[in-house]
Tab-separated table of N, CA, C and O in Angstrom:
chain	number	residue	atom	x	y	z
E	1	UNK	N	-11.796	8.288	16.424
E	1	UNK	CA	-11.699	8.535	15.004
E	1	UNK	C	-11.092	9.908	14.789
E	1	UNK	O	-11.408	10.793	15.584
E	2	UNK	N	-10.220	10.193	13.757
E	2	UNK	CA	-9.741	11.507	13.075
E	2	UNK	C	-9.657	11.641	12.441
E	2	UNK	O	-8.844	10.964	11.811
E	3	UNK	N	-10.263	12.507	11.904
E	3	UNK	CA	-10.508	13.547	10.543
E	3	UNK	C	-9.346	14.564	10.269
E	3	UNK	O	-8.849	15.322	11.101
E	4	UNK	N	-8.990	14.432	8.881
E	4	UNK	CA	-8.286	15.125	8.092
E	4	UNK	C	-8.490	15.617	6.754
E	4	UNK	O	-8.478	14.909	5.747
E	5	UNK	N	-8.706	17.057	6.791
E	5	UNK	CA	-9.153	18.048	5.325
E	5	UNK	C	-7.771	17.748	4.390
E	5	UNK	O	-6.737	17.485	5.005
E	6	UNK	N	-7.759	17.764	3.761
E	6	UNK	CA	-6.882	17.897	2.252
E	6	UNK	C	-7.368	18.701	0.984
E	6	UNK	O	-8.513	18.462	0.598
E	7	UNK	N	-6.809	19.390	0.475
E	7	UNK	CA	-7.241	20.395	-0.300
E	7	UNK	C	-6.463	19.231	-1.656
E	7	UNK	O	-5.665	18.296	-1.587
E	8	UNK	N	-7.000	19.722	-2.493
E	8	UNK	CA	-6.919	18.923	-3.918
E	8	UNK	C	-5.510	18.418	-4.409
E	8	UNK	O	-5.227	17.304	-4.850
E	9	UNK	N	-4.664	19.555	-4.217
E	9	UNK	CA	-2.771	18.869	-4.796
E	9	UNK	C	-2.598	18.352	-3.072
E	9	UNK	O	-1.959	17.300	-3.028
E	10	UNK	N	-2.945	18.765	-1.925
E	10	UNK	CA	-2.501	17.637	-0.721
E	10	UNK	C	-3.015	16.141	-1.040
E	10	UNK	O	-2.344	15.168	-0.694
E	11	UNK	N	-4.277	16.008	-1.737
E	11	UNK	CA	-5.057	14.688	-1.837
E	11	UNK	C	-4.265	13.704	-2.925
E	11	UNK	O	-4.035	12.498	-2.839
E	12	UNK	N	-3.911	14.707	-4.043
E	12	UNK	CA	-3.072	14.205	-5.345
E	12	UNK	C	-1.324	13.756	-4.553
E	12	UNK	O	-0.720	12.932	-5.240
E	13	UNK	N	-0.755	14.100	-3.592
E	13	UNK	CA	0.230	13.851	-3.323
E	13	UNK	C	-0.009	12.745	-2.488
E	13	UNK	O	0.394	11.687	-2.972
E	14	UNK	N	-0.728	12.635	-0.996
E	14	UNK	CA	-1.206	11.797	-0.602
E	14	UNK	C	-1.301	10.230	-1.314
E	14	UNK	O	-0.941	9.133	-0.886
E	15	UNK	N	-1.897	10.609	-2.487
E	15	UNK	CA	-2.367	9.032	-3.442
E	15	UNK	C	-0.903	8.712	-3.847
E	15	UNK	O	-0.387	7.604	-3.703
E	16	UNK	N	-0.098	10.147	-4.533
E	16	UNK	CA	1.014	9.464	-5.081
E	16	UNK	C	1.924	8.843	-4.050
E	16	UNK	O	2.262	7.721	-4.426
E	17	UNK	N	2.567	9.256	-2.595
E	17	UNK	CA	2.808	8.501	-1.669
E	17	UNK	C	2.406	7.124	-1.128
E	17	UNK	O	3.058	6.133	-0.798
E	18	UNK	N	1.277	7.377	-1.151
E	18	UNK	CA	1.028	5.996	-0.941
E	18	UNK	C	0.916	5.012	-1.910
E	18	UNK	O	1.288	3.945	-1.422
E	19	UNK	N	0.540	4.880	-3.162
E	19	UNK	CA	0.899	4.277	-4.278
E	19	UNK	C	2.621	3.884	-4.308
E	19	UNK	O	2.952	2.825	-4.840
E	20	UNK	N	3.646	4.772	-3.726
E	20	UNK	CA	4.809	4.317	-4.000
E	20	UNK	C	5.318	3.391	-2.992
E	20	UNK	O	6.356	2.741	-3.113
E	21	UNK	N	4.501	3.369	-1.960
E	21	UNK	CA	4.775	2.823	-0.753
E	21	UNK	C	4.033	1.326	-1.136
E	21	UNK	O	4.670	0.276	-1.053
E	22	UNK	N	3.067	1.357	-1.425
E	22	UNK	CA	2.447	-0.073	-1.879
E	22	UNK	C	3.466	-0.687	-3.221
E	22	UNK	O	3.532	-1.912	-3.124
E	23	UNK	N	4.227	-0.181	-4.374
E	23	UNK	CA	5.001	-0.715	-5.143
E	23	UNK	C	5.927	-1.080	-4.386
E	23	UNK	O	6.093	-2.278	-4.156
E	24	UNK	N	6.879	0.069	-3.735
E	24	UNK	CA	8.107	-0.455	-3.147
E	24	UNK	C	7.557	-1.903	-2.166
E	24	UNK	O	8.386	-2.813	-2.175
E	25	UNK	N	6.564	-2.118	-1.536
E	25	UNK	CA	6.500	-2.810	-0.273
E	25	UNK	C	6.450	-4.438	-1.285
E	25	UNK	O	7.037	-5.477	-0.984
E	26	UNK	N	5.392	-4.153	-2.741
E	26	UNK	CA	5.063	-5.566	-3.708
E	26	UNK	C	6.206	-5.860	-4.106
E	26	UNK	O	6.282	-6.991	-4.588
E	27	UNK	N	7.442	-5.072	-4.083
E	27	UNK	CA	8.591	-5.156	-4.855
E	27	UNK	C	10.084	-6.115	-3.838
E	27	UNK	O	11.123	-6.637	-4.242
E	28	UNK	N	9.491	-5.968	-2.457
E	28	UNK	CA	10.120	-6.411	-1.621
E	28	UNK	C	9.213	-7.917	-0.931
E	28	UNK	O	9.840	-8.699	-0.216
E	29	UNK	N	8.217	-8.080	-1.149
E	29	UNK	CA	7.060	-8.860	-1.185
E	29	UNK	C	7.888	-10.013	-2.440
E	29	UNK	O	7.945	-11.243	-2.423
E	30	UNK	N	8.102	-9.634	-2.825
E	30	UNK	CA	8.229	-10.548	-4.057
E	30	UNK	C	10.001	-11.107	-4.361
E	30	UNK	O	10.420	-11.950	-5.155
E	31	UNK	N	10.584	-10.420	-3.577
E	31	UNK	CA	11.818	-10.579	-3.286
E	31	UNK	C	12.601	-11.705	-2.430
E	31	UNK	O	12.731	-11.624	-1.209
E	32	UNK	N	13.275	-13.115	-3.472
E	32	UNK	CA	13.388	-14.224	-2.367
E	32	UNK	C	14.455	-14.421	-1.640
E	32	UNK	O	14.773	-15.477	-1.093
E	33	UNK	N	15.246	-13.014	-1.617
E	33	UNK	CA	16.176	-12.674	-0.761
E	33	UNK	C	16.206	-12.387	0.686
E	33	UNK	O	17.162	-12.168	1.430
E	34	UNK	N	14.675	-12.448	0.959
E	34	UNK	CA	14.107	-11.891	2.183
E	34	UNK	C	13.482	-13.165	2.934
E	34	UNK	O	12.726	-13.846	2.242
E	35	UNK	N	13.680	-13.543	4.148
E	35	UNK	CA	12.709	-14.555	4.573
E	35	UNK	C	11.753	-13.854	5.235
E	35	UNK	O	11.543	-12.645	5.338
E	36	UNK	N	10.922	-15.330	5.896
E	36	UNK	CA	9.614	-15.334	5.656
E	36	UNK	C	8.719	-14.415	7.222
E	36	UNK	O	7.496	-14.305	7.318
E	37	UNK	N	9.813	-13.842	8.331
E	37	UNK	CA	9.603	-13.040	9.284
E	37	UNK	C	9.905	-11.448	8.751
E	37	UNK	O	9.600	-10.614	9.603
E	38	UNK	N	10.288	-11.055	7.864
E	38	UNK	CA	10.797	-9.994	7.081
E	38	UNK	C	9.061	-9.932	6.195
E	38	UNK	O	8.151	-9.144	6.452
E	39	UNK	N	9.064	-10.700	5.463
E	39	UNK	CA	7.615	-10.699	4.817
E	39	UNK	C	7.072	-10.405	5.363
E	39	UNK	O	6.631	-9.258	5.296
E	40	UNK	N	6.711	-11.352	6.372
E	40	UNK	CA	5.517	-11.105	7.204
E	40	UNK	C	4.871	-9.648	7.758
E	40	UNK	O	3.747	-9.154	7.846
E	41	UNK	N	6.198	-9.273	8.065
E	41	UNK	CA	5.925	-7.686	8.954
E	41	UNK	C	5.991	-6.718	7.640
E	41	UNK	O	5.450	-5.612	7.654
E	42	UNK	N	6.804	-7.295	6.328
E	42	UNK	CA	6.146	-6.037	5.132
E	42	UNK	C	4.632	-6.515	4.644
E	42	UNK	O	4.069	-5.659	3.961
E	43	UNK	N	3.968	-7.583	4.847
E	43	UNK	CA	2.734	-8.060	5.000
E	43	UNK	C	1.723	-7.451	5.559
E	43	UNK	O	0.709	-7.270	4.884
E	44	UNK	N	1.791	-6.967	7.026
E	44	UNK	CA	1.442	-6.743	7.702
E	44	UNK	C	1.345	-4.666	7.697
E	44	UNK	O	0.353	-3.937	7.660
E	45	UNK	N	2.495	-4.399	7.739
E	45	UNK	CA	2.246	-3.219	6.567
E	45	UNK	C	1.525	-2.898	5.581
E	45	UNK	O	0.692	-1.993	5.556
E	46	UNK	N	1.913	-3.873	4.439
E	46	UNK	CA	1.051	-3.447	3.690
E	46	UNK	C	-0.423	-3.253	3.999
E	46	UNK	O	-0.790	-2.081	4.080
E	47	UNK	N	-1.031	-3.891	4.124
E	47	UNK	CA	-2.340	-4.376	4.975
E	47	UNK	C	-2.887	-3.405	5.540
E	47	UNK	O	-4.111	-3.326	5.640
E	48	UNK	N	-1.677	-2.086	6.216
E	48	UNK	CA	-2.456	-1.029	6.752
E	48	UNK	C	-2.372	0.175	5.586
E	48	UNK	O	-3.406	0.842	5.571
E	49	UNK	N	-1.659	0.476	4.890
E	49	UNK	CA	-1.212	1.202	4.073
E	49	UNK	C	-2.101	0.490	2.660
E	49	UNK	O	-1.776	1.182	1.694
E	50	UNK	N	-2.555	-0.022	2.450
E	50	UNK	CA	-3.984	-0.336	1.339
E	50	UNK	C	-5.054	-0.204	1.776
E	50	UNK	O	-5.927	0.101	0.963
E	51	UNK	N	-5.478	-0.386	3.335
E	51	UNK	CA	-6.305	0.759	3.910
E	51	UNK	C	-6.437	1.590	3.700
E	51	UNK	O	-7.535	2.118	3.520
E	52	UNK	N	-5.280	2.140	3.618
E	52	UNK	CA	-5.056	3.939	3.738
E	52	UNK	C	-5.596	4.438	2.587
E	52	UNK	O	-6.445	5.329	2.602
E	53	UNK	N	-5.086	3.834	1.391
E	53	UNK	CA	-4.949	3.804	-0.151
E	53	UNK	C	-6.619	3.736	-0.152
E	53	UNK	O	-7.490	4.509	-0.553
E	54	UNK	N	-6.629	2.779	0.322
E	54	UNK	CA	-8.635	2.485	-0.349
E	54	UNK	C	-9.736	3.301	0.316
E	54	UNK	O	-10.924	2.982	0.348
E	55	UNK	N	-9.274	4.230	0.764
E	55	UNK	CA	-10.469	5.325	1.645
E	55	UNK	C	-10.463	6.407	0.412
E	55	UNK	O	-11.492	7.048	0.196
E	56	UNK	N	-9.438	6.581	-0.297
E	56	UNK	CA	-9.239	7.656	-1.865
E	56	UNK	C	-8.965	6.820	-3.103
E	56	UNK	O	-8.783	7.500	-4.113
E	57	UNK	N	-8.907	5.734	-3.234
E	57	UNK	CA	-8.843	5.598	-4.620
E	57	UNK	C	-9.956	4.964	-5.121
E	57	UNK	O	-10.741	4.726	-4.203
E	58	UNK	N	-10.463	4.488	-6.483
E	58	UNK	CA	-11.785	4.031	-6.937
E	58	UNK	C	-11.014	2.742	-7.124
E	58	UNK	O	-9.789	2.631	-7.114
E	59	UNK	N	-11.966	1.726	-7.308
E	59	UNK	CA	-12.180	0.113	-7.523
E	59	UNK	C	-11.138	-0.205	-8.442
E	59	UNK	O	-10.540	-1.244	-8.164
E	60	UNK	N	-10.777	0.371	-9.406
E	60	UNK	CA	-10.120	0.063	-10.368
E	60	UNK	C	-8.695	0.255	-9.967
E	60	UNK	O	-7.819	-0.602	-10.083
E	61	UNK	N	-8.511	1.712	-9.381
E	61	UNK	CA	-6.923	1.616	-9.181
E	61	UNK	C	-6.387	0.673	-7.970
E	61	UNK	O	-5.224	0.363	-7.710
E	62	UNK	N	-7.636	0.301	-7.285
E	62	UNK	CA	-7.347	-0.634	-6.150
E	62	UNK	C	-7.118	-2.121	-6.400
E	62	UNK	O	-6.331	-2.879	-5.834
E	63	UNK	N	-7.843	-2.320	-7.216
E	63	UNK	CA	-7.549	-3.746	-7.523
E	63	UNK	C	-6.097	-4.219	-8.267
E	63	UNK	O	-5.761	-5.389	-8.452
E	64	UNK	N	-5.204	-2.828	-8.702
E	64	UNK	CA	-4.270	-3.053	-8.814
E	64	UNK	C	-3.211	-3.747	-7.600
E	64	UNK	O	-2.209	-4.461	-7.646
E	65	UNK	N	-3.870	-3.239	-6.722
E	65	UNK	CA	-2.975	-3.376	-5.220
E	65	UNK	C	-3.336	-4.545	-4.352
E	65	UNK	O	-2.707	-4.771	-3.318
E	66	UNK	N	-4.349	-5.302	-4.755
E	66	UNK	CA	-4.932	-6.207	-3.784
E	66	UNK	C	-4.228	-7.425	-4.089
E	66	UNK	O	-3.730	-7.776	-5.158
E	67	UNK	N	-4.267	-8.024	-2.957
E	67	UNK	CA	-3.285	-9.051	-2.805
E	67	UNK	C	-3.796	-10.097	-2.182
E	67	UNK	O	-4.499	-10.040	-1.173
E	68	UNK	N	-3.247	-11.697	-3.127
E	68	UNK	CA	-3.795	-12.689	-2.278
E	68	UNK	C	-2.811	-12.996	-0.733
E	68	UNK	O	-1.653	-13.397	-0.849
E	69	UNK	N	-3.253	-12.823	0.265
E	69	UNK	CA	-2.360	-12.555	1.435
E	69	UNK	C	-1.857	-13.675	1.951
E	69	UNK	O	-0.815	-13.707	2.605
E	70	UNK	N	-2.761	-14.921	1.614
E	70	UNK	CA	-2.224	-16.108	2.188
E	70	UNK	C	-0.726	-16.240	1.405
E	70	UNK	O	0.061	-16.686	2.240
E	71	UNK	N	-0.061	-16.021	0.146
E	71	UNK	CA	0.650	-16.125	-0.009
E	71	UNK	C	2.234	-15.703	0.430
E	71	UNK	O	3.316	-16.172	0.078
E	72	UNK	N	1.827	-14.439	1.499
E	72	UNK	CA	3.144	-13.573	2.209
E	72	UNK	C	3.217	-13.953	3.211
E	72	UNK	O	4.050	-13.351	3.888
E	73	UNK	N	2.465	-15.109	3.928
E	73	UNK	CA	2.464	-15.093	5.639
E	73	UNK	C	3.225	-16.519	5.953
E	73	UNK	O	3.418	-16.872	7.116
């Protein structure tokens, strides 16, 4: 396990990064220009990176991000 301090504007940048990384990834998720081995692995991404997201954000901004997954695989 590793631990990482963040001081208050590192924590505020942190969220905003990763928040843009979860849009861009729903934005390509949703894109039927892409097949379904391309999904998969931005799927699979995502998946770790809403992890990431859900160790700092509260219930509410998360449920923006949650995803039914059977639908990307």
């Amino acid at each position: 396990m590793l631990g990482i301090l963040f001081n208050d504007k590192e924590c505020k940048e942190y969220d905003y990064v990763l928040r843009k990384e979860l849009d861009e990834m729903l934005l390509d998720l949703n894109d039927s220009r892409l097949d379904g081995d391309i999904k998969a692995a931005i799927a699979k991404r995502y998946k770790v990176i809403f992890r990431m997201y859900a160790r700092i954000a509260s219930s509410k901004e998360l449920s923006r991000y949650a995803l039914n997954m059977r639908t990307y695989r």
